C-alpha positions in Angstrom: 95.7 95.4 50.3 94.8 98.4 48.1 94.9 97.9 44.3 98.2 98.8 42.9 98.7 101.2 40.0 95.5 103.0 40.8 96.8 106.0 39.0 97.8 104.1 35.9 95.1 103.2 33.3 94.6 99.8 31.8 97.0 99.0 29.0 94.5 99.8 26.2 94.3 103.3 27.6 98.1 103.7 27.9 98.5 106.3 25.1 96.1 108.6 27.0 98.0 108.3 30.3 99.0 111.7 31.5 102.2 112.4 33.5 102.0 112.4 37.3 101.0 115.7 38.9 103.7 117.8 40.6 105.0 116.4 43.9 104.5 112.8 42.9 107.2 110.4 41.6 107.7 111.0 37.9 107.8 107.9 35.7 109.5 108.0 32.3 106.9 107.7 29.6 107.0 107.0 25.9 107.1 110.6 24.9 110.3 111.2 26.9 112.0 108.0 25.7 110.6 106.9 22.3 111.3 103.4 21.2 114.8 102.9 19.8 116.2 100.6 17.2 117.8 98.7 20.1 114.4 98.1 21.7 112.9 97.1 18.4 115.5 94.5 18.0 115.0 93.0 21.5 113.7 89.5 22.1 110.0 89.6 22.9 108.7 87.3 25.6 105.0 86.7 26.0 103.1 84.8 28.6 105.4 85.7 31.5 103.4 88.6 33.2 100.1 90.3 33.2 99.0 93.8 34.2 95.6 94.1 35.7 94.9 90.7 34.1 96.0 91.8 30.6 98.9 89.9 29.1 102.0 92.0 28.6 105.2 91.5 26.6 108.7 91.6 28.1 111.6 92.9 26.1 115.1 91.5 26.4 116.7 88.2 27.3 115.4 85.6 29.7 117.9 85.6 32.5 118.1 82.2 34.2 119.7 80.8 37.4 123.3 80.0 36.7 123.8 82.7 34.1 126.6 85.3 34.4 124.8 88.5 35.6 124.8 91.1 32.8 126.5 94.4 33.5 124.3 97.5 33.6 124.7 101.3 34.0 122.1 103.2 36.1 122.4 106.3 38.3 121.9 106.8 42.0 119.8 109.6 43.6 122.7 112.0 43.1 123.0 111.2 39.4 126.3 109.3 39.9 126.7 106.3 37.5 126.4 102.9 39.1 127.3 99.6 37.5 127.3 95.9 38.6 131.1 96.2 39.3 130.4 98.7 42.1 129.1 95.8 44.2 131.9 93.3 43.4 132.1 90.6 46.0 128.7 91.4 47.4 125.6 89.3 47.3 123.0 91.5 45.5 119.2 91.4 45.8 118.1 93.4 42.8 114.4 94.3 43.0 113.0 95.8 39.7 109.8 97.7 40.2 107.5 99.8 37.9 107.3 102.9 40.1 107.8 103.8 43.8 104.7 105.9 43.5 102.4 102.9 43.6 101.1 101.0 46.6 102.7 97.7 46.0 106.1 99.1 45.0 106.0 101.3 48.1 105.1 98.3 50.3 107.8 96.0 48.6 110.6 98.5 49.0 109.7 99.3 52.7 109.6 95.5 53.3 113.1 95.0 51.8 114.4 97.9 53.8 113.2 96.2 57.0 114.7 92.8 55.9 118.0 94.3 54.9 118.8 95.1 58.5 118.6 91.4 59.3 120.8 90.2 56.4 124.5 89.4 56.5 126.9 92.3 56.0 127.9 91.0 52.5 124.3 91.4 51.1 123.1 94.6 49.5 119.6 95.3 48.4 119.1 97.4 45.2 115.8 98.7 43.9 115.7 99.7 40.3 112.9 101.7 38.5 112.4 104.2 35.8 111.5 106.9 38.3 113.6 110.0 38.1 116.5 110.0 40.6 115.3 113.2 42.2 111.9 111.7 42.8 113.5 108.5 44.2 115.4 110.6 46.7 112.3 112.5 47.8 110.4 109.2 48.2 113.2 107.6 50.2 113.4 110.6 52.6 109.6 110.5 53.1 109.6 106.7 53.6 112.6 106.6 55.8 114.5 104.2 53.5 118.1 103.8 54.7 119.1 100.3 53.9 117.9 99.8 50.3 119.8 101.6 47.6 117.4 103.0 44.9 118.7 103.3 41.4 117.2 104.9 38.3 117.3 103.3 34.8 115.7 106.4 33.2 118.7 107.4 31.1 119.4 104.3 28.9 117.1 101.6 30.2 120.4 99.7 30.5 119.2 97.4 33.3 115.8 96.9 31.7 117.3 95.7 28.4 120.1 93.6 30.0 117.8 91.7 32.4 114.7 91.5 30.2 112.3 93.4 32.4 111.1 96.2 30.1 107.3 96.0 29.6 106.8 96.8 25.9 103.3 98.1 26.3 103.9 100.3 29.3 107.5 101.3 29.0 107.9 100.4 32.7 110.0 97.8 34.5 108.3 94.5 35.4 108.2 93.5 39.0 111.1 91.1 39.2 113.8 90.0 41.6 117.3 88.8 40.8 119.7 87.4 43.4 123.3 87.6 42.2 126.2 86.1 44.3 129.6 87.6 45.0 131.1 86.2 41.8 128.3 87.8 39.8 126.4 84.5 39.0 122.6 84.7 39.0 121.4 82.5 41.9 117.7 83.3 41.9 115.1 84.8 39.5 111.5 85.7 40.2 109.2 87.4 37.7 106.0 88.3 39.6 103.2 86.9 37.3 100.7 89.8 38.0 102.6 93.1 38.2 100.2 94.5 40.8 101.1 91.7 43.3 103.9 91.5 45.8 106.8 89.2 45.3 107.7 86.1 47.3 110.0 87.8 49.8 110.9 84.6 51.7 112.3 82.8 48.6 114.4 85.8 47.5 115.8 86.3 51.0 116.6 82.6 51.4 118.5 82.7 48.1 120.5 85.7 49.3 121.4 84.0 52.6 122.6 80.9 50.7 122.6 77.3 52.0 121.7 76.9 55.7 
């Protein structure tokens, strides 16, 4: 499998990272969204993930199985606001990814799009990233994504801060999966240890399907 994040430098070179060239998916960087007082006050969690082998820091709460799923406000590819309440009564597989414009995120989202067709009708698959919604829309059209709903957290980092998946050093979302049941209780949490690796699809899908 090709190395993920081939276009993103190691963390110690982050400040020299230039924006993606035209035509590629734009990721929100630190210049666009400077650190806020809210982020500065967030809980810091170390030892959970690495990026290219380098330890990273996650900002926000440690969401656990059994917790009430936090609300969030993101936007869809048409810039319409989307919240947790929009999926009331549905089982939700929420896949947080750093950027759709990287090999692993591309592979992961395509895989979930394939799997979504096999899931019960009450299950929805959501992919959240900091990519701009216009870029998400272009990527979905090019990749033929029609079962997964892509959502952008670029405006407020609402999902990132509520679910504890904002990488402090990179200002990107960590690769994580949350399965939330119809009553909005968290039933499964997976933080992929090395950001460049794919998640455990089978475990997440099994959690979404529920007891056999």
